[in-house]
Structure formats: structure tokens, C-alpha cells
Amino acid sequence: MANTTLTKAEVLRTADELSNWGKWGADDQIGTLNYITPEDVVAASKLVRRGRVFAMGIPLDRTGPQNGLFGGRYNPIHTMLATGTDAVAGRFDELKLRYADDVLQMPVQGATHRDSLGHIFLGDKMYNGYDARLVDSGGVHKNGIEHTRDKMIGRGVLLDVARFRGVDSLADGEAITSAELDACAHKQGVEVRRADFVILRTGHMERCRKAGSWGGYAGGDAPGVAFETCRWMHARRIAGFCSDTWGVEVRPNETSEVNQPWHWVVIPAMGLTMGEIFDVSELAADCANDGVYEFLFTAPPLVITGGTGSMINPIAVK
Amino acid sequence: MANTTLTKAEVLRTADELSNWGKWGADDQIGTLNYITPEDVVAASKLVRRGRVFAMGIPLDRTGPQNGLFGGRYNPIHTMLATGTDAVAGRFDELKLRYADDVLQMPVQGATHRDSLGHIFLGDKMYNGYDARLVDSGGVHKNGIEHTRDKMIGRGVLLDVARFRGVDSLADGEAITSAELDACAHKQGVEVRRADFVILRTGHMERCRKAGSWGGYAGGDAPGVAFETCRWMHARRIAGFCSDTWGVEVRPNETSEVNQPWHWVVIPAMGLTMGEIFDVSELAADCANDGVYEFLFTAPPLVITGGTGSMINPIAVK
Amino acid sequence: MANTTLTKAEVLRTADELSNWGKWGADDQIGTLNYITPEDVVAASKLVRRGRVFAMGIPLDRTGPQNGLFGGRYNPIHTMLATGTDAVAGRFDELKLRYADDVLQMPVQGATHRDSLGHIFLGDKMYNGYDARLVDSGGVHKNGIEHTRDKMIGRGVLLDVARFRGVDSLADGEAITSAELDACAHKQGVEVRRADFVILRTGHMERCRKAGSWGGYAGGDAPGVAFETCRWMHARRIAGFCSDTWGVEVRPNETSEVNQPWHWVVIPAMGLTMGEIFDVSELAADCANDGVYEFLFTAPPLVITGGTGSMINPIAVK
Amino acid sequence: MANTTLTKAEVLRTADELSNWGKWGADDQIGTLNYITPEDVVAASKLVRRGRVFAMGIPLDRTGPQNGLFGGRYNPIHTMLATGTDAVAGRFDELKLRYADDVLQMPVQGATHRDSLGHIFLGDKMYNGYDARLVDSGGVHKNGIEHTRDKMIGRGVLLDVARFRGVDSLADGEAITSAELDACAHKQGVEVRRADFVILRTGHMERCRKAGSWGGYAGGDAPGVAFETCRWMHARRIAGFCSDTWGVEVRPNETSEVNQPWHWVVIPAMGLTMGEIFDVSELAADCANDGVYEFLFTAPPLVITGGTGSMINPIAVK
């Protein structure tokens, strides 16, 4: 059950309690990705047994989930700089090369993406105690996504809570507790360990796809983790947490005193890497079929200097 | 030595000779990525021995190599939608969430990237015989990058031709022949096999970095492979070929009758996946140090619907 | 009444009949703007009697009418490059100048705008017989908006058909005939003359504003001129025609054989300058009040090299 | 001669002395544009005698003056959404309408433009005492350009200081004093009056054009007005001041203690509307020829909600 008496004071107390500021040095900018050791990467690579690859990025086009909320996020805009119709029309005869070229423009968090630790603030601070004002119109000058360029590979674990509950999709507003995460893992026969990338399936994206409309997917009500799972994340020392929803945590939130209370704790206090809008349908079907819920996970971010995150196409390899 | 008598007729003859059209079915849109089997992915994963990760994406910011040539390519533009300075100024008090958000805009081939098979045309056709006019202002309607979303993982092999020659960087205009690729591989003690991603190091990017200026890196003169290496690529049935240069092949080209003759053959005729503007300096130093030139390679593209390619942050894991 | 038996053949015949190709020379790129003489500009300036200025541009922001139809048009995106919050946070202390800066991005026809004569084609041709393929990914190489940079000033005449009919707004699908344009002008006591910019008020925009939603304004059904009015435009030798709708002509169109039949004739055949999405509510109220429906009109386009048109803020001065 | 002993303290004292805060009410957002009365507009319209129109906007394309300085300004990016090559290739057959469409993207101050009063701050304030933090990532929430949508028309006066001095162009660093502005006006036989838009010609843009390169035009050294001319602007109660340079005032500035000292005073303290990067060559040649230096001036801004200014194509009509 979700905590229904959550207050802002408790959120702040929890942030203070679970803070990882200084844990990896005063200069650290990558937080829980520090948990991953070279040995972990080697071990994760051994999870590749069948050579099956699952891509979890959604298509980057105008059909995406954005609706203009939350600071004006919009769906990807893809425009051409040179086309085959130009080529056939003889435009490039002088160049002696017939080609096509194009431009992509999108909010970095507009589709499948990872957050950097400069994305969410706690008061006037960001992760590791940096001043929030180090994020200005010029970009994220501390905790930018570029610092994680070679850090996004390790063991992945899928927690398919929808299948665990025996439903196609959790309903909006349904919270997932730490106890349920554990029970789900136990039933799946998989253990969540230090340095893992844990991927949650609620079925929300598949529900939207089936309905033929994103509806309130981006910023509306949604199933997701309960606030108290931040303790679970902290205790298990995972490297990252990802989900098939817009914002990982349950909405409506468990309090009206703050917006996205779980975010307040896990990003700026704990320094947890988070991934959102993952399409896990194929991966989940495969895991359900062979009973193997662990895999090699890789999701290298674009090296966006000063980025609050990066659009990605995350890959699971079994 | 480069072929100095190359003609357009020979380029077209070679394209015809090395064509893979129909090889993987009339509907194929991914070309040589078809060479990769699940077994290859399993075998590639076993190359992870030390858990060292090398990211090969260059920073995406205004300091990039683009200079406006080639259809108006420009360097990445990164702008903020919400900042920490806004947050501290109280802008988000009503929202009850202090956050930062941003937008990235760039030509998909403007920095480290992979091409799709819709990027280069041969006459009025693209790979597998599709009409070039299927690439219009709406995007690449056949051979788009989205079809490779789960195909960019396998064995990587670095061919460090600069170190092989004992130079920091090859000079502009110096061509690398098939024989030299073989000799380099042999000296490195590594074999190029079916389904490999071969990564070439010429030292060009490091030369620019040392000079403090990209100069003519994007579209000017450059070291690179000779035209005849297209036969080498074909015979070895590699999955992809990448380099630390703007355009893989030597410039000035070996003919003035066509621009980028090697491209004319390997993309539209062979369907070879290509990667460009890779920063291989760290990887190459490590390979030189431990003598191991093979690794797990992964470079999942963004799922850009109808993209001529995708910006990527390619990863090598040893 | 609208012509309900309109066929594609008739559209093409009419285009042929009303063609102005060659009328102003083989090199002409501005069409009916040629009707305006310096004397007309002098005469128009004398219409300024009270010094009242009416701006007809709608706000350029996310609240605009676009909905993604018609080639992916979207509403204006306005992003900041430097802000006051940055300034107060001390970001610019080193620069010794506290400033704000921003970027506007939008389809040139996404809000209040004028078309250039390169916007619509007739078969494989554009106005004055230029090959349509002279409009490629590099822009509009003939008939671009830049050629009209000093041509958009003259006498303006408002035809307030909604008030003429005694309604707040015409209904979608209601066509306005030449006879009604004449009757409206007559009742208003104004004459339409050679070189005029005629501005039509249907009440459509005000209807949307009242409803609090653009609905199908952009590309859906709408009131507008009947196809046969192209003859009226031609006979009166007007310089331009503008309206408070998305596309001037009535929708659903009077035929299903072609889309926007009036456009087929007036832009590529006649070379008529057209303006759309004009907010005429204030101007119309003033004209109704003082009974004066003529004024100095000016709507200088941005000098967009190779533009299919330009966003504008048209001005009427009475 | 320029004031060579200018200090920051003097700049601040002058700002305080010339402040128009509150002059037009606590809610005012348009400053000196308030000087223009309807009678002024009527009088200005009477300056149209020959019907000659002069457009002063520079082309909006990649050949513009921007070089990345000053917060990352870049030249206009114009991309197509639909082309004639697409049309001829049959792309629009199903739509039954052959058309072209395009997008313009640019910093609003990247080419010929006007500033809004939210562009420059004085300490933590902007014009009329508004908090600078009312300019955030969401835009300019006070003093935005949209408030001037119907205010940019009136009497224009050209002060051709280059011709007054008998040179093609003033040299970089040469300051123009109030005395010289008066002497120039006197020699030209024109009087600067309340509510005028004064346009300065230094010849700088023509010098760049002749050289075939913008060089340091955008943000480098330049001729321009001396700091003390802010008193002249204030005393004459002009509505706006514009020039053919990037930043109106002389560069290097007359002090190293602040950057653009004249801006510090005229925008946030006085509320003076400013225009920059005007191409006045044709207009100036005509004025020199007929000896008439006054005209109807109009430069309606785009209605950019929350804009720091607007790109424009200013028009002079004689």
C-alpha cells in the first residue's frame, strides 16, 4: 500500500537520511553509477546466452507521448536537409554525390531517456551539494549527462510487476511497494544486487498502445513505485532504476505537498540514475517465456555537453 | 597505393559486381547487419574480460566539427527549457518540483554517427533497389535507421593503421589499401571475420584536437580507405565499418568523376553499415597497451523514424 | 452559392484562362504585386486620417492553431538563450552585461503569414512557368518571398462579410461568391480597385476564440471564398487577398477532385499574393464604427531567402 | 570625442538621472513608444510623397553575421517540410495539392531586429522597475515585444553620419557625439523631433559587404554613438533609435568597467526602443540624392509572446 500520509517534511527527512553526498568524493557527478565495478561488467557480459537483443527505445517521431506539459516538452521533429527526390531531380549533379541528410530536434527527456543528476533539485542544491544555479541557460555545468558517457553498461533485471499481479497493466494510481518488488523478484527467481539496472514493467505503455492513444501518459496519472521504495533502492545499492512509464513513481503522488516526491529523494539526494519511457514489451514477453529475468543491459547516452539527460535506445541482451 | 585512374564507369561496374540487392530478400532494409547471428552476439560478449568500457562519441555542442558544408550541416544546438537559476528564483514554486529540462537539435550525421542505408543513392536507386524518391521531405521511407534498432551489437575489431605505420596521424590524401588493412590486422594479431564491426584509426581526429582546430575535418581532405577496399569489405562479409574521420574514405578522392566513390558502392550497392567521427583515442591506447584488438562493440541507434542515420555514442567493452 | 459541379478539368481550364505567366516579363517573381505603382503608395498613405493602428498578427506561441496536419506544421517554439534569472544568479558578471536572448522557431505559414509564389504548384510548374523542382531542400530558388521585401504596402480594403450577413461568423462550408463580395463592398460604401490588398472577414477566428479552442481551424472545414471568385480577383487586378481563416477558400472544397482548387489558380497561375490567419477583429469593429473600410496596409515580410512565405504582423492604419 | 574616463558609477548615475520608470504608469511596458500620438502617425503618413519604398532587413540565411558569440547566437536556419521535388516525384498525389512548406529558426536578435525592453537589465531590474527574474526560461513575462505589436509606425529620420563626414564608413572605435548628431541633422536640413525613429548610418554594414566578410561585425569593434548621446536621446524624446551596426554604440566601449554602457541606460532606465543591423544603403543613397531625410517608418514586430525582441524587415516610405 502506498503511504497516504506523506508530508513534505518527511520527504525532506528521507532525502537527508538517504543522501549520498560526498560518498564518492566532493567532485563526484555520477552518483550510483559508481557502484558498477569492472568485475560487474564482466559478470554482466556472461548473461548473454542466446544472443537475443531487445531494443527498448520508442520511435522518435510526431506520434510520441508529449502533449506540451511540463515546461513545453514536445515530440521529436525530424526534418530533411537533402532528399532522394532532390537527388532524382538532379539537384546534386554538380556535387557528384546523391545523398540524403536530416536533422533531429527534441527535448532530451521527450521519449525513452535517462536523466542526469542535474535534472532535479532539492531546494537550492543538486546532487552532491552543487548549487542549483550551476544549471543555467548555458546548460548543466555540474552533474551533466556527459560524465556518464562510459558508465551505462551492466547487469539488468526486469521486474514484471504486471505479470506478477496477473494483469495486462496496473491501473493509474496503483503504487508498487518495496515488499512487492521483492515478492516479484522472488517469484521470478531473480535477485536484485548491488550495481544492477532494475527495469520495472507496469504495462502502462502497452495499455496506451492498445488504446491507440497516449492519453495522460506524459505527466498524467500512472501506476508506479511508492515513495517508500526509495529506501529499497538505497539499501540494494542499485546503479539505476527504469520503467515503462513517464515518471517511474505513482501518480497521483502520495502527497499534495510536493510533486514527484520520490524524485526529490532519489536524484538529488541519492544520485540514482533513472530511465523512463522504456518499451519493455518484447523483453518482458521473452523473460516470461524462458523464465530468465537477468541480462546484459546497455544504454550509452549521447554525449550531450551539459545535458539534463539523453534520449537513448536501451538494449538488453540475453 | 591508391588507384589513381579510377573512373565513374569503374565505380558503377564495381557497384554492380558487389551488389547485395536481393541477397537477404526483396524486403530487406538492413544489409550487412544481416551477417550477425545470435551466436555471433554470444561470442562477442565473451570478449569482455577486464570490464573496461570505452565511449567513442564526441561531445555534442557548438565545438563540433561542422562548418556548414554538405547541405548546411551545423553543430549541435543545446537549449534549456527550464533551469536551476529559474528554480532558485522561485519559478517552480507553484509546480512544487524544481527541475531542469532541455532540447537537443542537430543533423543526425553532424557528430559521431551511423548511416542508414537510405543515406546514399546510386543513380535513382537506394540499397536493395528501392526508388530513391522514397526519401522525401517526410523522411526515409525505406532503409531508415529505425530498422536497425536491435542490430548494433557484435564483435568489434580495431585496426590502428596510424600505429601500424608508426605515425601520430596519417596525412590528408593518404589512402589505406586492402593489403594494408590485412597487414595491420596481422601485425596486431587479430583476424577480421564475418559479422565484425571494423573500426579504423587514422589519427585524424587526434591531429585536429592537438591542433586545437577541426580545420577541414568535416568534408575537406583526409586520410582514409582506398576505393578498392570495398572489395575487401565485401569479401570479408563484415557487418560494419567505422573510422575516426568524417567520411571513412580518402580525400581528395581517387577520381574527380564522382564524389566519395567508395560510398557509392558500399552503402547503396552492398548495404554496408558505416560509422563516422568515432573518437578512438582511448580505445586505441588501451589496445596498444594490452595487445588485444577485439572487443564487444555496441552502438544502438536512436529509433529515428525515417532517419538517414543516428547520432550515437558507440561503446567498446574489453 | 458555391459551384457544386466543379471538376479538376475546370480548375485547370480556369488556371489557363487566368494565367499571368509572362505578363510582367519572363523573369518576374512577384506577380500581382506588380500592380502597385508608386502613385498607389502615395494615395494609400493619404488614407491615414486618425492615426489609429491595427495589428493583425496572432500571438506566436504554443497556443497557436497548428495541429500537425499538412506536412507536420507545428506551433511556434520560443526558447531562451539567456535569462534574467541567469543574470540575477550572477551568470553574466564576467561579461559585465545583464541581458536576455531567445530563439524563435516556426513554420513560416504556421501563424499569420503571407505566401510566396513558390508555395503552390500547378502540375510540374510554379508561377510564371518556373519548374517546380526549383523548390528543393535548399529552399525556393524562384518566386521566393525575399523578392517582395519592399512590395507589401498599399491600399487595404476590409470586406466584412460576417457583418454584411449579420452574423458573428459564417458557418464552416459556407462559400462567399463574387457577387457577395461586390454586394458587401457596395453596402460598406467602399470600392475595390486595382492594386488593393483585400482583407476578408468571415468571423472564423473570433468563433474559435469564443469557443476557447481552435478546433479544426487549421486545415479543417471553414467558411471562405467560392472557387469562382478567382475570376473576381483577376478582373479587379488586386495586389493581394487575405482572410481571417486558415486557407481563404471554403472547406469542404467545392470538388473532391482537387484540394484547395482556388489556390491552384490564384497562386501558380495568377501570381496573386495571399495572406492567411489574420486577426481582423479590432480593425473590423473600428470600420463598423466609423464606416470607413479603406486604410493604409503594410505587411513587410521577413527577408527569408528562399522562403515559401513569411510570418508577419500586418498593420492597417486609418 | 568620446568620453574616455567613463566609469561604472557614472553609468549608474546617468541611468538614475535619465530614468523613465513610472513616467507612463506603473504598468507601462513600452517606454518611449508612448511618445507617439495618433497625430504623429497622421503627420508621418504625409511624408509619403513619391511612393518609394525601402526595405531595411538583411537576408535571413546562413550568410548572416552571427559567429556564435554572445550566448550562442547563430545565423538563421531555414529548412523545408515539403518541396517541389517531392511534388514532382508524386509525393502529394494522394493529397491532391502540390505545395511547398518550410520552417525558419533563428535568434530573434540574430539579424535585423528590434529589442524589447526585457532585453537588458540594470542590476536586478528591468525597465519600469520590474524584477529581472520575470525573464525566465518561459520567456519575458514583462516588457515583452508583443506589447508593441501596434506601436511601430511613425516619422523616421536618417542621420547619415558617414556621408556627413565624407567617408564610406566610419572606422571601428570611432564615437559619434550628440554634437555630431545635431550637426549632421542640421547639414541634412532635417530636425529630430519628439516621437521620431532616428536611424543612424555609419557605413559599417556596407564596409563588410564590400570586404565580402562580416568579420567582427557581430560583437567586435565598431563605430557607434558615444555614451553621452543617451542624454541627447532623452532630451529629444525620440521613440526609437536604430543603426546599421550590430549594437548602435561605439566599440571598444568607452569604459572597461561595464559592457555596452549606453545600453545600460537607454533600455532599462529610459525604455528606449532600439533597432540594429539595419541595411540602410538604398535609403541613404536616395536621401543623399533628393535631400529629403524624413519618411514614414514602419517596422511591426512579430507578435512573439515573451520575446526579447523581434526580427523585422523595417520599411521607410518616401
PDB file of N, CA and C in Angstrom, chain A residues 48-95:
ATOM      1  N   VAL A  48      24.862 -13.078 -21.408  1.00  0.00           N
ATOM      2  CA  VAL A  48      24.476 -13.257 -22.817  1.00  0.00           C
ATOM      3  C   VAL A  48      24.609 -14.727 -23.170  1.00  0.00           C
ATOM      4  N   ARG A  49      23.474 -15.389 -23.298  1.00  0.00           N
ATOM      5  CA  ARG A  49      23.494 -16.854 -23.523  1.00  0.00           C
ATOM      6  C   ARG A  49      22.901 -17.261 -24.864  1.00  0.00           C
ATOM      7  N   ARG A  50      21.905 -16.502 -25.316  1.00  0.00           N
ATOM      8  CA  ARG A  50      21.230 -16.885 -26.563  1.00  0.00           C
ATOM      9  C   ARG A  50      21.480 -15.886 -27.687  1.00  0.00           C
ATOM     10  N   GLY A  51      22.067 -14.776 -27.343  1.00  0.00           N
ATOM     11  CA  GLY A  51      22.338 -13.790 -28.393  1.00  0.00           C
ATOM     12  C   GLY A  51      21.103 -13.043 -28.869  1.00  0.00           C
ATOM     13  N   ARG A  52      20.074 -13.011 -28.031  1.00  0.00           N
ATOM     14  CA  ARG A  52      18.868 -12.267 -28.383  1.00  0.00           C
ATOM     15  C   ARG A  52      18.988 -10.820 -27.905  1.00  0.00           C
ATOM     16  N   VAL A  53      18.656  -9.881 -28.769  1.00  0.00           N
ATOM     17  CA  VAL A  53      18.813  -8.463 -28.456  1.00  0.00           C
ATOM     18  C   VAL A  53      17.440  -7.793 -28.425  1.00  0.00           C
ATOM     19  N   PHE A  54      17.187  -7.029 -27.387  1.00  0.00           N
ATOM     20  CA  PHE A  54      15.911  -6.328 -27.241  1.00  0.00           C
ATOM     21  C   PHE A  54      16.171  -4.824 -27.157  1.00  0.00           C
ATOM     22  N   ALA A  55      15.589  -4.092 -28.102  1.00  0.00           N
ATOM     23  CA  ALA A  55      15.731  -2.633 -28.099  1.00  0.00           C
ATOM     24  C   ALA A  55      14.521  -2.040 -27.390  1.00  0.00           C
ATOM     25  N   MET A  56      14.747  -1.083 -26.507  1.00  0.00           N
ATOM     26  CA  MET A  56      13.658  -0.546 -25.685  1.00  0.00           C
ATOM     27  C   MET A  56      13.312   0.913 -25.981  1.00  0.00           C
ATOM     28  N   GLY A  57      13.901   1.465 -27.037  1.00  0.00           N
ATOM     29  CA  GLY A  57      13.591   2.852 -27.385  1.00  0.00           C
ATOM     30  C   GLY A  57      12.310   2.955 -28.199  1.00  0.00           C
ATOM     31  N   ILE A  58      11.478   3.924 -27.879  1.00  0.00           N
ATOM     32  CA  ILE A  58      10.275   4.126 -28.683  1.00  0.00           C
ATOM     33  C   ILE A  58      10.639   4.949 -29.932  1.00  0.00           C
ATOM     34  N   PRO A  59       9.818   4.881 -30.962  1.00  0.00           N
ATOM     35  CA  PRO A  59      10.118   5.657 -32.171  1.00  0.00           C
ATOM     36  C   PRO A  59      10.163   7.157 -31.884  1.00  0.00           C
ATOM     37  N   LEU A  60      11.134   7.821 -32.490  1.00  0.00           N
ATOM     38  CA  LEU A  60      11.264   9.267 -32.312  1.00  0.00           C
ATOM     39  C   LEU A  60      10.588   9.955 -33.488  1.00  0.00           C
ATOM     40  N   ASP A  61       9.346  10.289 -33.302  1.00  0.00           N
ATOM     41  CA  ASP A  61       8.596  10.995 -34.341  1.00  0.00           C
ATOM     42  C   ASP A  61       7.412  11.720 -33.707  1.00  0.00           C
ATOM     43  N   ARG A  62       6.561  12.253 -34.538  1.00  0.00           N
ATOM     44  CA  ARG A  62       5.461  13.085 -34.050  1.00  0.00           C
ATOM     45  C   ARG A  62       4.398  12.290 -33.290  1.00  0.00           C
ATOM     46  N   THR A  63       4.490  10.961 -33.339  1.00  0.00           N
ATOM     47  CA  THR A  63       3.484  10.142 -32.666  1.00  0.00           C
ATOM     48  C   THR A  63       3.821   9.911 -31.196  1.00  0.00           C
ATOM     49  N   GLY A  64       4.829  10.577 -30.695  1.00  0.00           N
ATOM     50  CA  GLY A  64       5.263  10.368 -29.317  1.00  0.00           C
ATOM     51  C   GLY A  64       4.266  10.855 -28.288  1.00  0.00           C
ATOM     52  N   PRO A  65       4.586  10.642 -27.025  1.00  0.00           N
ATOM     53  CA  PRO A  65       3.620  10.883 -25.944  1.00  0.00           C
ATOM     54  C   PRO A  65       3.494  12.325 -25.478  1.00  0.00           C
ATOM     55  N   GLN A  66       4.358  13.222 -25.932  1.00  0.00           N
ATOM     56  CA  GLN A  66       4.356  14.569 -25.356  1.00  0.00           C
ATOM     57  C   GLN A  66       3.111  15.361 -25.735  1.00  0.00           C
ATOM     58  N   ASN A  67       2.712  16.211 -24.823  1.00  0.00           N
ATOM     59  CA  ASN A  67       1.491  16.994 -25.020  1.00  0.00           C
ATOM     60  C   ASN A  67       1.674  18.455 -24.609  1.00  0.00           C
ATOM     61  N   GLY A  68       2.912  18.867 -24.420  1.00  0.00           N
ATOM     62  CA  GLY A  68       3.162  20.268 -24.134  1.00  0.00           C
ATOM     63  C   GLY A  68       3.244  20.606 -22.654  1.00  0.00           C
ATOM     64  N   LEU A  69       2.915  19.642 -21.813  1.00  0.00           N
ATOM     65  CA  LEU A  69       3.009  19.907 -20.379  1.00  0.00           C
ATOM     66  C   LEU A  69       4.462  19.946 -19.945  1.00  0.00           C
ATOM     67  N   PHE A  70       4.664  20.328 -18.709  1.00  0.00           N
ATOM     68  CA  PHE A  70       5.963  20.239 -18.064  1.00  0.00           C
ATOM     69  C   PHE A  70       7.020  21.018 -18.834  1.00  0.00           C
ATOM     70  N   GLY A  71       6.809  22.314 -18.869  1.00  0.00           N
ATOM     71  CA  GLY A  71       7.850  23.163 -19.452  1.00  0.00           C
ATOM     72  C   GLY A  71       7.874  23.150 -20.963  1.00  0.00           C
ATOM     73  N   GLY A  72       6.798  22.691 -21.581  1.00  0.00           N
ATOM     74  CA  GLY A  72       6.742  22.811 -23.028  1.00  0.00           C
ATOM     75  C   GLY A  72       7.416  21.706 -23.800  1.00  0.00           C
ATOM     76  N   ARG A  73       7.529  20.517 -23.205  1.00  0.00           N
ATOM     77  CA  ARG A  73       8.104  19.398 -23.962  1.00  0.00           C
ATOM     78  C   ARG A  73       7.242  19.092 -25.176  1.00  0.00           C
ATOM     79  N   TYR A  74       7.904  18.750 -26.266  1.00  0.00           N
ATOM     80  CA  TYR A  74       7.188  18.422 -27.495  1.00  0.00           C
ATOM     81  C   TYR A  74       7.771  17.144 -28.095  1.00  0.00           C
ATOM     82  N   ASN A  75       7.037  16.586 -29.042  1.00  0.00           N
ATOM     83  CA  ASN A  75       7.514  15.371 -29.678  1.00  0.00           C
ATOM     84  C   ASN A  75       8.628  15.671 -30.668  1.00  0.00           C
ATOM     85  N   PRO A  76       9.439  14.661 -30.978  1.00  0.00           N
ATOM     86  CA  PRO A  76      10.577  14.865 -31.873  1.00  0.00           C
ATOM     87  C   PRO A  76      10.155  15.470 -33.210  1.00  0.00           C
ATOM     88  N   ILE A  77      10.969  16.383 -33.699  1.00  0.00           N
ATOM     89  CA  ILE A  77      10.771  16.998 -35.004  1.00  0.00           C
ATOM     90  C   ILE A  77      11.939  16.569 -35.887  1.00  0.00           C
ATOM     91  N   HIS A  78      11.608  15.887 -36.948  1.00  0.00           N
ATOM     92  CA  HIS A  78      12.618  15.332 -37.845  1.00  0.00           C
ATOM     93  C   HIS A  78      12.453  16.003 -39.200  1.00  0.00           C
ATOM     94  N   THR A  79      13.455  16.743 -39.638  1.00  0.00           N
ATOM     95  CA  THR A  79      13.340  17.448 -40.916  1.00  0.00           C
ATOM     96  C   THR A  79      14.530  17.124 -41.800  1.00  0.00           C
ATOM     97  N   MET A  80      14.288  17.172 -43.087  1.00  0.00           N
ATOM     98  CA  MET A  80      15.303  16.781 -44.061  1.00  0.00           C
ATOM     99  C   MET A  80      16.104  17.994 -44.544  1.00  0.00           C
ATOM    100  N   LEU A  81      17.376  17.774 -44.772  1.00  0.00           N
ATOM    101  CA  LEU A  81      18.246  18.787 -45.373  1.00  0.00           C
ATOM    102  C   LEU A  81      18.535  18.463 -46.838  1.00  0.00           C
ATOM    103  N   ALA A  82      18.312  17.237 -47.232  1.00  0.00           N
ATOM    104  CA  ALA A  82      18.555  16.788 -48.612  1.00  0.00           C
ATOM    105  C   ALA A  82      17.784  15.484 -48.760  1.00  0.00           C
ATOM    106  N   THR A  83      17.203  15.274 -49.928  1.00  0.00           N
ATOM    107  CA  THR A  83      16.319  14.113 -50.112  1.00  0.00           C
ATOM    108  C   THR A  83      16.620  13.363 -51.409  1.00  0.00           C
ATOM    109  N   GLY A  84      16.039  12.193 -51.509  1.00  0.00           N
ATOM    110  CA  GLY A  84      16.111  11.433 -52.747  1.00  0.00           C
ATOM    111  C   GLY A  84      15.324  12.095 -53.864  1.00  0.00           C
ATOM    112  N   THR A  85      14.243  12.774 -53.501  1.00  0.00           N
ATOM    113  CA  THR A  85      13.501  13.486 -54.548  1.00  0.00           C
ATOM    114  C   THR A  85      14.358  14.619 -55.128  1.00  0.00           C
ATOM    115  N   ASP A  86      15.129  15.260 -54.274  1.00  0.00           N
ATOM    116  CA  ASP A  86      16.082  16.255 -54.767  1.00  0.00           C
ATOM    117  C   ASP A  86      17.109  15.586 -55.684  1.00  0.00           C
ATOM    118  N   ALA A  87      17.618  14.449 -55.231  1.00  0.00           N
ATOM    119  CA  ALA A  87      18.669  13.762 -55.980  1.00  0.00           C
ATOM    120  C   ALA A  87      18.179  13.396 -57.374  1.00  0.00           C
ATOM    121  N   VAL A  88      16.993  12.793 -57.430  1.00  0.00           N
ATOM    122  CA  VAL A  88      16.457  12.371 -58.723  1.00  0.00           C
ATOM    123  C   VAL A  88      16.146  13.579 -59.596  1.00  0.00           C
ATOM    124  N   ALA A  89      15.811  14.706 -58.950  1.00  0.00           N
ATOM    125  CA  ALA A  89      15.551  15.931 -59.713  1.00  0.00           C
ATOM    126  C   ALA A  89      16.844  16.583 -60.203  1.00  0.00           C
ATOM    127  N   GLY A  90      17.967  15.969 -59.888  1.00  0.00           N
ATOM    128  CA  GLY A  90      19.235  16.475 -60.410  1.00  0.00           C
ATOM    129  C   GLY A  90      19.912  17.525 -59.558  1.00  0.00           C
ATOM    130  N   ARG A  91      19.373  17.736 -58.377  1.00  0.00           N
ATOM    131  CA  ARG A  91      19.932  18.801 -57.538  1.00  0.00           C
ATOM    132  C   ARG A  91      21.413  18.621 -57.238  1.00  0.00           C
ATOM    133  N   PHE A  92      21.849  17.354 -57.133  1.00  0.00           N
ATOM    134  CA  PHE A  92      23.206  17.098 -56.676  1.00  0.00           C
ATOM    135  C   PHE A  92      24.171  16.767 -57.817  1.00  0.00           C
ATOM    136  N   ASP A  93      23.724  16.989 -59.043  1.00  0.00           N
ATOM    137  CA  ASP A  93      24.577  16.632 -60.175  1.00  0.00           C
ATOM    138  C   ASP A  93      25.939  17.304 -60.083  1.00  0.00           C
ATOM    139  N   GLU A  94      25.930  18.538 -59.651  1.00  0.00           N
ATOM    140  CA  GLU A  94      27.185  19.263 -59.580  1.00  0.00           C
ATOM    141  C   GLU A  94      28.081  18.720 -58.464  1.00  0.00           C
ATOM    142  N   LEU A  95      27.441  18.273 -57.406  1.00  0.00           N
ATOM    143  CA  LEU A  95      28.183  17.712 -56.270  1.00  0.00           C
ATOM    144  C   LEU A  95      28.733  16.334 -56.586  1.00  0.00           C
TER     145      LEU A  95
END
